[in-house]
N, CA and C atoms as an extended XYZ file, in Angstrom:
174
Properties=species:S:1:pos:R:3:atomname:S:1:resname:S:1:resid:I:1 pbc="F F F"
N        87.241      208.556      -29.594 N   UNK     1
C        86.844      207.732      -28.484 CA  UNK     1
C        85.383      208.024      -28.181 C   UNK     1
N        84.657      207.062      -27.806 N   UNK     2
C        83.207      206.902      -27.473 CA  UNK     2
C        83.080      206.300      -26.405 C   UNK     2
N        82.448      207.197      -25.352 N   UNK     3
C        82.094      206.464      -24.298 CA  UNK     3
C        80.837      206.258      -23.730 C   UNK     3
N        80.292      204.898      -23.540 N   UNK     4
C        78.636      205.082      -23.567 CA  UNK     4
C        78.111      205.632      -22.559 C   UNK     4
N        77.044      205.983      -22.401 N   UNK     5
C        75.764      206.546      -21.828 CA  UNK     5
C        75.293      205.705      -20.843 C   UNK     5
N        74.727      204.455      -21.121 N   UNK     6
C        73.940      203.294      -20.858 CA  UNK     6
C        74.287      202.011      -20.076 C   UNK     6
N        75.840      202.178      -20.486 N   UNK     7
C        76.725      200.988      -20.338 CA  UNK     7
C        78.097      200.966      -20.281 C   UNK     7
N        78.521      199.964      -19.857 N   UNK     8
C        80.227      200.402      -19.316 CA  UNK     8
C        80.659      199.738      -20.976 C   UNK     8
N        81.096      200.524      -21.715 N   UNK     9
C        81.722      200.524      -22.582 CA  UNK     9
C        82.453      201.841      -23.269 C   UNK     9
N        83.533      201.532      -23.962 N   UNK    10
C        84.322      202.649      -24.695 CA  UNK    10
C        84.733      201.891      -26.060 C   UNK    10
N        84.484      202.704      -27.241 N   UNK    11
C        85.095      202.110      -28.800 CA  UNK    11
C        86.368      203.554      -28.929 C   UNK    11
N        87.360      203.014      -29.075 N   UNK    12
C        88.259      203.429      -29.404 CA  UNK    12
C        88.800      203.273      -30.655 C   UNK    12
N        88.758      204.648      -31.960 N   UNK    13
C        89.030      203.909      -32.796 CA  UNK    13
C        90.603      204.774      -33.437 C   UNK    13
N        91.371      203.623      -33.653 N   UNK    14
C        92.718      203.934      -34.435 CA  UNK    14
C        92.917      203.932      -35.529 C   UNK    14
N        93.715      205.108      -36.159 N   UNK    15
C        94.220      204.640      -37.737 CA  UNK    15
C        95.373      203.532      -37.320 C   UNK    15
N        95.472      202.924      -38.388 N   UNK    16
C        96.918      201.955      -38.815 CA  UNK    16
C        97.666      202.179      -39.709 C   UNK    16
N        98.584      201.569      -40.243 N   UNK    17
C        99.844      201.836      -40.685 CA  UNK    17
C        99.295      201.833      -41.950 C   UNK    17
N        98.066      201.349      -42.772 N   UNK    18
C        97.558      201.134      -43.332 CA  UNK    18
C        96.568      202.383      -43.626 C   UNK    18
N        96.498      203.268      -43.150 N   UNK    19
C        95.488      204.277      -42.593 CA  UNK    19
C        93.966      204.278      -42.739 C   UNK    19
N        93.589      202.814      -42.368 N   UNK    20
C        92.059      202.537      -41.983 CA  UNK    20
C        92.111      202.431      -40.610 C   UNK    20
N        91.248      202.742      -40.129 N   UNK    21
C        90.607      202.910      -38.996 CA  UNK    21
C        90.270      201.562      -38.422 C   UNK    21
N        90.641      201.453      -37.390 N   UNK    22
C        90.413      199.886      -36.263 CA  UNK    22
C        89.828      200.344      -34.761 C   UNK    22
N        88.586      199.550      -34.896 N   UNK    23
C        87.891      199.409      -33.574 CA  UNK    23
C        88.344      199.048      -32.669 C   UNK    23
N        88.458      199.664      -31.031 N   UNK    24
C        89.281      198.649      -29.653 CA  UNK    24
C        88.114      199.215      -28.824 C   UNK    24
N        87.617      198.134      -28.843 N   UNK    25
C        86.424      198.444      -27.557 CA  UNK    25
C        86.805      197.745      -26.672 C   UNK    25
N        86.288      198.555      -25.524 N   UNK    26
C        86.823      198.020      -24.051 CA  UNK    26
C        85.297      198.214      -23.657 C   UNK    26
N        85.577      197.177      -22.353 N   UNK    27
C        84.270      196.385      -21.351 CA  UNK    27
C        85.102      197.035      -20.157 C   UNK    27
N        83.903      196.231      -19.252 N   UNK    28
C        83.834      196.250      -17.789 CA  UNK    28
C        85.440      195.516      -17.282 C   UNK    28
N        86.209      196.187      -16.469 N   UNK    29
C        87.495      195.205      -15.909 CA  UNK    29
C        88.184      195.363      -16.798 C   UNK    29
N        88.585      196.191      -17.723 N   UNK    30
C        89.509      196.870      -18.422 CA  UNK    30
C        90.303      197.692      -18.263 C   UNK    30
N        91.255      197.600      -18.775 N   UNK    31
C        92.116      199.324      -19.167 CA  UNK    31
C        91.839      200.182      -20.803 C   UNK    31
N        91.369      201.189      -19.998 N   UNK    32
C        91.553      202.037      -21.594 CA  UNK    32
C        92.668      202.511      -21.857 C   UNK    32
N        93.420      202.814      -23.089 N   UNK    33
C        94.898      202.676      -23.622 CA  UNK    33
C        94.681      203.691      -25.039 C   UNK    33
N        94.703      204.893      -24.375 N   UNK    34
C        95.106      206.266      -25.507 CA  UNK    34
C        96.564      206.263      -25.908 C   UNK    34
N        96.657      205.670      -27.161 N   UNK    35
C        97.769      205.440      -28.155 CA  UNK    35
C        98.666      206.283      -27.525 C   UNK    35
N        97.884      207.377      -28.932 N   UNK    36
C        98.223      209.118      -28.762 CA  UNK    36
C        98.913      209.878      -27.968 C   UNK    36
N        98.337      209.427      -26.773 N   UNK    37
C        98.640      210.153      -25.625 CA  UNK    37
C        99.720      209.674      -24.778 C   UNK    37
N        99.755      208.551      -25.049 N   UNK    38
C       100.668      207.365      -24.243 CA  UNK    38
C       100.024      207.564      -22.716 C   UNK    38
N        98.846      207.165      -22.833 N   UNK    39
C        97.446      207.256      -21.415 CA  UNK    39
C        96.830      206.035      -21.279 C   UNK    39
N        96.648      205.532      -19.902 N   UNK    40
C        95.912      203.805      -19.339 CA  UNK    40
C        94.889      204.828      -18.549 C   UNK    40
N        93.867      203.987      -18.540 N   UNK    41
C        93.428      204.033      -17.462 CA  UNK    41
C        92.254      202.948      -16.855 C   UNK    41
N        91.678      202.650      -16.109 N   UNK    42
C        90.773      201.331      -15.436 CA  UNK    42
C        89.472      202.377      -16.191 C   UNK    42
N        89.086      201.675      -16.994 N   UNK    43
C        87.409      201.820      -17.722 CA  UNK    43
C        86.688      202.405      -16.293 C   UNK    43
N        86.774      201.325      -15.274 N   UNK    44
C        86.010      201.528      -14.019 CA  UNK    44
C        86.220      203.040      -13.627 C   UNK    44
N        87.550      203.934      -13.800 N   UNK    45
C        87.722      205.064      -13.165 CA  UNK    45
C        86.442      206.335      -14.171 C   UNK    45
N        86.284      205.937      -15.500 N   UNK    46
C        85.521      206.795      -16.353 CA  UNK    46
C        84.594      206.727      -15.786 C   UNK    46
N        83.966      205.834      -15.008 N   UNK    47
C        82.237      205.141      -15.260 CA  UNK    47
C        82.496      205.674      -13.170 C   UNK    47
N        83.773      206.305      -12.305 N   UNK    48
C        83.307      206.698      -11.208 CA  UNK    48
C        81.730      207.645      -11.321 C   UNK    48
N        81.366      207.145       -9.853 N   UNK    49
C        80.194      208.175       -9.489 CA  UNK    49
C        79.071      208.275      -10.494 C   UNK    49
N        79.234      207.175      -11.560 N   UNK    50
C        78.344      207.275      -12.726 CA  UNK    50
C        76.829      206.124      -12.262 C   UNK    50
N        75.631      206.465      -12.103 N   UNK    51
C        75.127      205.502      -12.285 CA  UNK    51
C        74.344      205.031      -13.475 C   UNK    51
N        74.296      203.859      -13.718 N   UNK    52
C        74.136      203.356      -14.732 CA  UNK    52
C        72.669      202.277      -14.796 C   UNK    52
N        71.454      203.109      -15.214 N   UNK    53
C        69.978      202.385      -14.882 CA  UNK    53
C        69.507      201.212      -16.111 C   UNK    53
N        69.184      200.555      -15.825 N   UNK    54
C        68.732      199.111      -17.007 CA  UNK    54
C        67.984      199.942      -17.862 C   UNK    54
N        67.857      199.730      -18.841 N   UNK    55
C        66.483      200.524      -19.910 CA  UNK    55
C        65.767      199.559      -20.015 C   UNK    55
N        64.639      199.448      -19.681 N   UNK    56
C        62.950      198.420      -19.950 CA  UNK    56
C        62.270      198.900      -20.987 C   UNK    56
N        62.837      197.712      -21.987 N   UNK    57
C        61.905      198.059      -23.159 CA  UNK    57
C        60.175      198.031      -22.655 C   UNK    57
N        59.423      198.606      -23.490 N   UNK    58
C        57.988      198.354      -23.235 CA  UNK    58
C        56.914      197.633      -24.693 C   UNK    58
């Protein structure tokens, strides 16, 4: 699991039955959903108390 820095995002990545690896990225107004763990949670609760500043390219 990856959770960004910059931005409200998380890539979650799973093996499959297949055993390649599959991307589940979650946004803003989501639930994140740890297989594994059998774990939810609101994206929004990771990103509490977090602030999150625009980057200005130059």
């Amino acid at each position: 699991m990856l959770i960004s820095s910059d931005k409200v995002r998380v890539d979650c990545f799973r093996c499959n039955s297949e055993g390649r690896w599959v991307l589940y990225p979650y946004t803003a107004g989501e639930e994140v959903h740890l297989a594994s763990l059998d774990f939810r949670t609101a994206i929004a609760a990771l990103y509490e108390d977090v602030s999150l500043e625009s980057q200005i390219s130059a």
